[in-house]
XYZ file of C-alpha atoms in Angstrom:
463
model
C 7.919 63.357 -76.699
C 6.154 62.319 -73.272
C 4.534 59.121 -74.491
C 8.026 58.391 -75.987
C 9.979 58.631 -72.997
C 7.264 56.690 -71.161
C 7.873 53.661 -73.335
C 11.556 53.673 -73.219
C 11.495 54.069 -69.136
C 8.623 50.992 -69.152
C 11.123 49.286 -71.559
C 13.645 49.467 -69.456
C 12.352 47.148 -66.673
C 14.326 44.658 -64.597
C 13.272 41.821 -66.911
C 14.137 43.598 -69.981
C 11.444 43.312 -71.541
C 10.747 45.427 -74.696
C 7.429 46.117 -76.909
C 7.307 47.179 -80.628
C 4.265 49.265 -81.495
C 3.093 51.428 -84.025
C 1.608 54.708 -84.288
C 0.575 57.588 -86.951
C 0.673 61.239 -86.755
C -2.339 63.606 -85.340
C -1.804 67.312 -84.317
C 1.615 67.230 -84.375
C 1.653 64.583 -82.335
C 2.672 61.141 -82.253
C -0.633 58.957 -81.298
C 0.070 54.859 -80.595
C -1.440 52.013 -78.739
C 0.391 50.929 -75.434
C -0.632 47.101 -73.467
C 1.026 48.041 -70.326
C -0.766 45.012 -68.617
C 2.823 42.745 -69.559
C 4.423 45.315 -66.677
C 1.662 45.256 -63.765
C 3.424 44.085 -60.698
C 2.708 40.100 -59.524
C 0.378 41.254 -56.448
C -0.476 37.407 -56.433
C 2.643 35.888 -56.741
C 4.276 38.908 -54.345
C 1.808 37.488 -51.637
C 2.000 33.861 -52.094
C 6.135 34.516 -51.998
C 5.102 36.686 -48.264
C 3.535 33.778 -46.940
C 6.084 31.191 -47.714
C 8.691 33.257 -45.982
C 6.357 33.922 -42.877
C 5.573 30.466 -42.712
C 9.270 29.471 -42.899
C 10.434 32.291 -40.389
C 8.163 30.816 -37.575
C 9.384 27.061 -38.619
C 13.100 28.397 -37.849
C 12.089 29.999 -34.573
C 9.889 27.053 -33.284
C 12.894 24.957 -34.050
C 15.330 27.269 -32.205
C 13.292 27.324 -29.070
C 13.685 23.783 -29.708
C 16.971 23.282 -30.079
C 17.394 25.690 -26.387
C 14.599 23.543 -24.788
C 17.004 20.284 -25.589
C 19.733 21.863 -24.851
C 18.499 23.307 -21.901
C 17.189 19.832 -20.903
C 20.538 17.407 -21.853
C 22.092 18.215 -18.354
C 19.033 17.454 -16.739
C 18.492 13.799 -18.751
C 22.708 13.439 -18.069
C 22.136 13.992 -14.362
C 19.076 11.658 -14.212
C 21.321 9.134 -16.455
C 24.165 9.211 -13.869
C 20.957 8.797 -10.799
C 20.130 5.804 -12.462
C 23.396 4.498 -12.766
C 24.060 5.188 -9.100
C 20.638 3.429 -7.842
C 21.620 0.484 -10.044
C 25.248 0.177 -8.231
C 23.287 -1.771 -4.688
C 21.478 -4.318 -7.019
C 24.673 -5.090 -9.506
C 26.021 -5.862 -5.733
C 23.411 -7.483 -4.029
C 22.675 -8.966 -7.429
C 24.822 -12.292 -5.990
C 22.561 -12.278 -2.908
C 19.645 -12.680 -4.361
C 18.182 -9.500 -2.167
C 16.746 -7.201 -4.512
C 12.910 -7.536 -5.454
C 10.730 -7.561 -7.874
C 9.242 -4.454 -7.225
C 11.950 -2.840 -7.140
C 13.368 -3.944 -10.382
C 9.984 -3.494 -12.237
C 9.852 0.255 -11.016
C 13.184 0.597 -12.312
C 12.505 -0.843 -15.677
C 9.779 2.016 -15.598
C 11.527 4.626 -14.903
C 14.182 3.396 -17.428
C 11.694 3.220 -20.319
C 10.599 6.538 -19.272
C 13.812 8.133 -19.718
C 14.684 6.297 -23.201
C 11.512 8.234 -24.477
C 13.154 11.695 -23.459
C 16.632 10.996 -24.561
C 15.250 9.600 -28.059
C 13.091 13.646 -27.979
C 16.151 14.839 -27.679
C 18.154 12.720 -30.167
C 16.072 13.248 -32.590
C 16.562 16.983 -32.225
C 20.110 17.354 -31.751
C 21.632 14.276 -33.101
C 25.230 14.760 -31.358
C 27.291 12.071 -30.326
C 26.640 12.993 -26.760
C 23.098 12.279 -27.546
C 23.886 9.231 -28.952
C 26.287 7.704 -26.604
C 23.222 8.504 -24.085
C 20.716 6.367 -26.110
C 23.055 3.446 -26.008
C 23.981 3.353 -22.477
C 20.222 3.662 -21.696
C 19.451 1.110 -24.022
C 22.050 -1.030 -22.610
C 21.152 -0.443 -18.926
C 17.236 -1.085 -19.300
C 18.726 -4.715 -21.396
C 20.661 -5.264 -17.899
C 17.698 -4.157 -15.882
C 15.086 -6.653 -17.764
C 18.005 -9.739 -17.836
C 17.795 -9.396 -14.212
C 14.251 -9.076 -13.230
C 13.531 -11.893 -15.579
C 16.201 -14.494 -14.729
C 17.511 -13.632 -11.638
C 14.628 -12.701 -9.837
C 13.293 -16.171 -9.964
C 16.440 -17.459 -7.836
C 15.909 -14.463 -5.598
C 12.109 -15.717 -4.779
C 13.438 -19.171 -4.359
C 16.068 -18.057 -1.999
C 14.094 -15.637 -0.214
C 10.758 -18.050 0.343
C 13.521 -21.113 1.315
C 14.972 -17.930 3.766
C 11.346 -17.475 5.320
C 10.478 -21.105 5.495
C 13.532 -21.847 7.457
C 13.073 -18.682 9.742
C 9.746 -19.883 10.636
C 11.031 -23.240 11.353
C 14.044 -22.025 13.830
C 11.015 -20.031 15.414
C 8.607 -23.208 16.076
C 11.609 -25.324 17.581
C 12.947 -22.224 19.672
C 11.287 -22.136 22.897
C 7.801 -24.054 22.376
C 6.898 -26.527 25.008
C 7.584 -30.192 24.213
C 3.686 -31.242 23.584
C 2.979 -27.445 21.980
C -0.664 -28.609 21.408
C -1.186 -30.476 24.513
C -2.205 -27.950 26.272
C -5.720 -28.165 25.302
C -7.252 -32.021 23.979
C -9.080 -30.354 21.430
C -6.084 -28.808 20.082
C -5.532 -32.179 18.807
C -8.328 -32.533 16.261
C -6.965 -30.374 13.973
C -8.205 -27.308 12.227
C -11.886 -25.301 12.719
C -14.374 -27.125 10.768
C -17.213 -25.050 11.674
C -18.695 -21.951 13.030
C -22.248 -21.626 14.780
C -24.423 -18.652 13.659
C -24.219 -15.728 16.122
C -25.718 -17.131 19.988
C -25.078 -13.394 21.658
C -26.611 -10.555 19.381
C -26.244 -7.243 21.264
C -25.968 -3.925 20.841
C -22.693 -1.937 22.154
C -23.820 -0.519 25.704
C -21.847 2.465 24.526
C -24.591 2.741 21.561
C -24.836 1.697 17.702
C -22.537 5.006 16.399
C -19.460 3.820 17.776
C -18.757 1.629 15.136
C -15.359 0.575 15.959
C -13.527 -1.552 19.505
C -13.046 -4.850 20.313
C -14.994 -7.069 23.303
C -14.856 -10.345 24.509
C -15.000 -12.668 27.605
C -11.477 -12.443 30.006
C -9.285 -15.358 28.249
C -6.576 -16.712 30.462
C -7.848 -20.149 31.820
C -6.031 -19.804 35.037
C -7.191 -16.605 35.764
C -9.245 -16.528 39.361
C -10.152 -12.428 39.631
C -11.390 -12.141 36.519
C -12.494 -15.629 35.395
C -15.568 -15.181 34.042
C -15.756 -10.804 33.719
C -16.896 -9.586 29.993
C -15.218 -6.400 29.092
C -15.933 -3.689 25.942
C -13.701 -1.263 24.866
C -14.895 1.196 22.041
C -12.706 3.820 20.437
C -14.655 6.644 20.974
C -12.628 9.558 18.896
C -12.720 9.022 15.719
C -13.228 5.133 15.650
C -9.552 5.153 16.159
C -8.337 5.752 19.955
C -9.984 4.960 23.013
C -8.680 5.100 26.386
C -11.213 3.217 29.067
C -12.144 -0.202 28.811
C -15.450 -1.560 30.470
C -16.247 -4.316 32.464
C -18.786 -6.695 33.817
C -18.473 -9.624 36.428
C -20.655 -11.907 34.723
C -22.724 -12.187 31.611
C -26.444 -11.497 32.484
C -24.731 -8.134 34.060
C -23.030 -7.746 29.979
C -26.880 -8.210 28.826
C -28.290 -6.147 31.326
C -26.299 -3.554 30.630
C -26.046 -2.612 34.710
C -23.063 -3.321 37.075
C -19.687 -2.549 35.422
C -16.792 -0.771 35.963
C -15.009 1.544 33.816
C -11.529 1.579 34.109
C -9.322 4.505 32.325
C -5.333 3.393 31.265
C -4.249 6.795 29.920
C -5.389 10.540 30.497
C -6.294 11.291 26.603
C -6.630 9.552 23.527
C -3.455 10.833 22.471
C -1.196 10.029 25.137
C 1.488 7.326 25.035
C -0.464 4.502 26.893
C -4.008 5.403 24.715
C -5.106 2.380 22.525
C -4.797 3.092 18.900
C -7.063 0.527 16.682
C -9.350 -2.263 17.378
C -6.709 -4.131 19.426
C -7.671 -5.575 22.625
C -7.994 -8.963 24.722
C -8.409 -8.906 28.585
C -6.227 -11.665 30.074
C -6.419 -12.365 33.558
C -5.931 -9.092 35.113
C -4.372 -7.402 32.440
C -5.662 -5.340 28.643
C -3.425 -5.896 26.271
C -3.733 -3.272 23.384
C -1.563 -1.795 20.401
C -0.084 1.462 22.268
C -1.083 4.656 20.846
C 1.231 5.480 17.244
C 3.624 3.122 17.973
C 4.945 -0.195 17.158
C 4.160 -1.319 20.506
C 2.514 -3.481 22.646
C 0.822 -2.492 26.223
C -0.213 -4.310 28.752
C -2.244 -2.324 31.656
C -3.211 -4.127 34.938
C -6.521 -3.557 36.317
C -4.759 -3.778 39.668
C -2.267 -1.172 39.908
C -3.257 0.920 37.266
C 0.634 0.532 35.615
C 1.518 0.040 31.757
C 3.970 -1.975 30.345
C 5.219 -1.984 26.747
C 7.142 -3.977 24.561
C 7.566 -3.296 21.086
C 7.299 -5.741 18.463
C 10.097 -6.978 15.968
C 11.056 -6.507 12.377
C 11.728 -3.861 9.706
C 9.141 -1.317 9.292
C 6.392 -2.699 11.658
C 2.971 -1.077 9.878
C 1.163 1.593 12.417
C -0.866 4.838 11.962
C -2.873 2.725 9.062
C 0.065 2.022 7.172
C -0.734 -1.744 6.759
C -4.600 -2.269 8.300
C -7.367 -4.682 7.576
C -8.616 -4.263 4.600
C -10.602 -6.173 1.649
C -13.443 -4.695 1.037
C -13.446 -1.369 3.442
C -10.593 -0.480 5.201
C -10.542 -0.585 8.916
C -8.723 2.833 9.662
C -5.696 1.914 11.720
C -6.116 -1.798 12.747
C -2.162 -2.317 11.892
C -1.690 -4.077 14.750
C -4.090 -6.888 17.008
C -3.869 -8.629 19.893
C -5.282 -12.136 20.516
C -5.454 -14.946 22.835
C -5.532 -18.529 22.799
C -4.696 -21.770 24.846
C -1.144 -21.302 24.010
C -1.194 -17.810 25.580
C -1.426 -14.405 23.580
C -0.112 -13.156 20.324
C 0.565 -10.307 18.215
C -0.973 -9.930 14.507
C 0.718 -7.015 11.951
C 2.192 -6.620 9.249
C 5.871 -5.293 8.233
C 8.008 -3.344 5.286
C 10.311 -6.113 5.441
C 8.009 -8.726 5.057
C 6.245 -7.061 2.211
C 3.281 -6.095 3.974
C 2.240 -9.520 4.803
C 0.886 -11.178 7.825
C 3.687 -11.561 10.786
C 2.865 -13.389 14.218
C 4.118 -12.256 17.079
C 3.840 -14.471 20.657
C 3.924 -12.381 23.800
C 4.986 -13.333 26.933
C 4.522 -11.532 30.840
C 7.016 -12.635 33.032
C 5.114 -11.815 36.422
C 8.758 -12.121 38.370
C 10.736 -9.160 36.437
C 7.183 -7.303 35.829
C 7.994 -7.106 31.549
C 6.155 -7.847 28.499
C 8.324 -9.613 25.642
C 8.227 -11.103 22.426
C 9.478 -14.392 22.496
C 8.840 -15.952 19.138
C 8.276 -14.373 15.027
C 6.720 -16.101 12.253
C 6.469 -14.514 9.214
C 3.525 -15.643 6.559
C 2.764 -14.781 2.775
C -0.550 -13.657 3.651
C -1.205 -9.648 2.456
C -2.950 -7.778 5.379
C -4.796 -5.754 3.332
C -6.262 -8.847 1.038
C -7.938 -9.913 5.163
C -10.985 -8.490 6.485
C -9.366 -9.766 10.294
C -7.693 -12.802 11.676
C -7.359 -14.639 15.271
C -5.548 -17.187 16.841
C -6.698 -20.750 18.183
C -4.795 -23.069 19.010
C -1.356 -21.653 17.893
C -3.129 -21.712 14.576
C -3.739 -18.125 12.635
C -7.065 -17.808 10.774
C -7.904 -15.025 8.591
C -11.260 -14.092 7.106
C -13.019 -11.997 3.921
C -15.591 -10.200 3.115
C -18.591 -12.345 0.977
C -21.112 -9.686 1.727
C -23.198 -7.195 3.996
C -24.075 -10.007 6.012
C -21.173 -12.618 5.486
C -17.830 -13.346 6.177
C -15.475 -15.833 5.089
C -12.606 -18.020 7.068
C -10.391 -18.805 4.416
C -6.973 -19.044 5.215
C -4.622 -20.629 8.038
C -1.238 -20.810 9.024
C -0.298 -23.465 11.464
C 2.776 -21.673 14.117
C 3.561 -25.302 14.899
C 4.256 -26.453 11.876
C 4.836 -23.203 9.405
C 2.049 -24.590 7.331
C -0.372 -22.394 5.355
C -3.540 -23.509 3.831
C -5.798 -21.295 1.569
C -8.560 -23.624 0.368
C -10.890 -23.253 3.602
C -14.324 -21.822 3.322
C -15.876 -21.814 7.051
C -18.988 -19.193 6.779
C -19.054 -16.244 9.891
C -22.550 -15.046 9.720
C -22.861 -11.373 10.919
C -25.399 -8.450 11.166
C -24.044 -5.024 9.731
C -21.050 -5.013 7.216
C -17.797 -3.994 8.491
C -15.915 -6.438 11.016
C -13.562 -3.987 13.459
C -12.311 -7.134 15.511
C -12.172 -10.741 15.887
C -11.145 -12.454 18.887
C -11.249 -16.273 20.085
C -11.445 -17.518 23.649
C -9.878 -20.481 25.038
C -11.803 -20.866 28.073
C -15.184 -21.591 26.030
C -14.492 -21.694 22.715
C -15.924 -18.988 21.203
C -15.538 -16.106 18.841
C -16.196 -12.203 19.460
C -16.917 -9.945 16.668
C -17.277 -6.210 17.201
C -19.650 -5.648 13.920
C -20.333 -1.719 13.296
C -21.603 -1.466 17.195
C -23.114 -4.467 17.911
C -21.504 -7.429 19.819
C -21.929 -11.092 18.483
C -20.653 -14.518 19.681
C -20.030 -17.632 18.277
C -19.507 -20.877 18.990
C -15.877 -22.988 17.419
C -16.468 -26.889 16.377
C -13.282 -28.755 15.432
């Protein structure tokens, strides 16, 4: 009986499969052979199905996480998109005036491209009307920016260049003498044609370890008190700041490093009247230089010890190492450079408003009211960080660039009398060390003075 009940139980499975078997009687019992394999549990199939269930469950969890993340990011992207729209509003207004810059539009376009990628990712996950609307608006906005960049930028560049040209012409005509170049007969000969090899080479009296500073001969022709004086102004603090200048009464005293006098024009290296960068020039009875961490030019009177200053014009005048001389190696904090020539004093610097390009301002000292003034300003197209140094001769700014460890090259000239530029020059300038801290022309002897990593070099200029 037990065998029969087992047969019935097994035959009543879920799949209702049955099996007929034959048997025989043995010792009052029914004996039969039963094949039980057809009712074995499908373990392999069960394992496969279980793995599929786990995989599906993991995919659903990941999808849920992505949807949650996308739902969280969507408001952020909407805020970012609103921000782009708000940022574009000023450009739409300025679109009719051609005042926006190509760089600003290009940066905006790059950010919009990244935003488009983010929107596409969220849209592929959510794919609802809100993400579709965002995607279309971003695409339309991107096309609008591209149109502004490719079409209107040309007009903007043309207008801005014309504006710069007119501004320079106004500055040229504003207050210069009738015979601007008649101050010195040799100025009528035109641009510099050659520069000699060094005619003076000497280690700075403060030592070769002070690699940054400036030096030269007193530069004002009409000066009597300091007519033949030579000066050295090293930057003793971090090769950036200084507060003293050393004077020698004669060239022989300089070469022998004797009979000098030190003047202290600031009580410390961080005083507002301290010098910043290799920027000084001795003009008459005063030292002119870039004032500590400011957009100002200082004038230190050797006789009265009084310091006067004037702020340079321009939007975002570079100082504190924003627009130093660079080209090969950047000279720390060489943002503002004071120069002298036959026509007077000059300041060379760069501004954000002129896109980091060199700006030339003319300085005038009013001895009657004891004030330093800026009378004229010209904007060039020469990027200041692409220049190793610069100097003024006969109202013309000359710029240099690095050639190798022992040579610089005068490659550019800007004439303030005409507003014309010449970038085809190739006048060699020999040196004894790699980096140039300062270059200054002196109209009294037509020589250029270089502070060359602790070496003092002088050259003769030819026209």
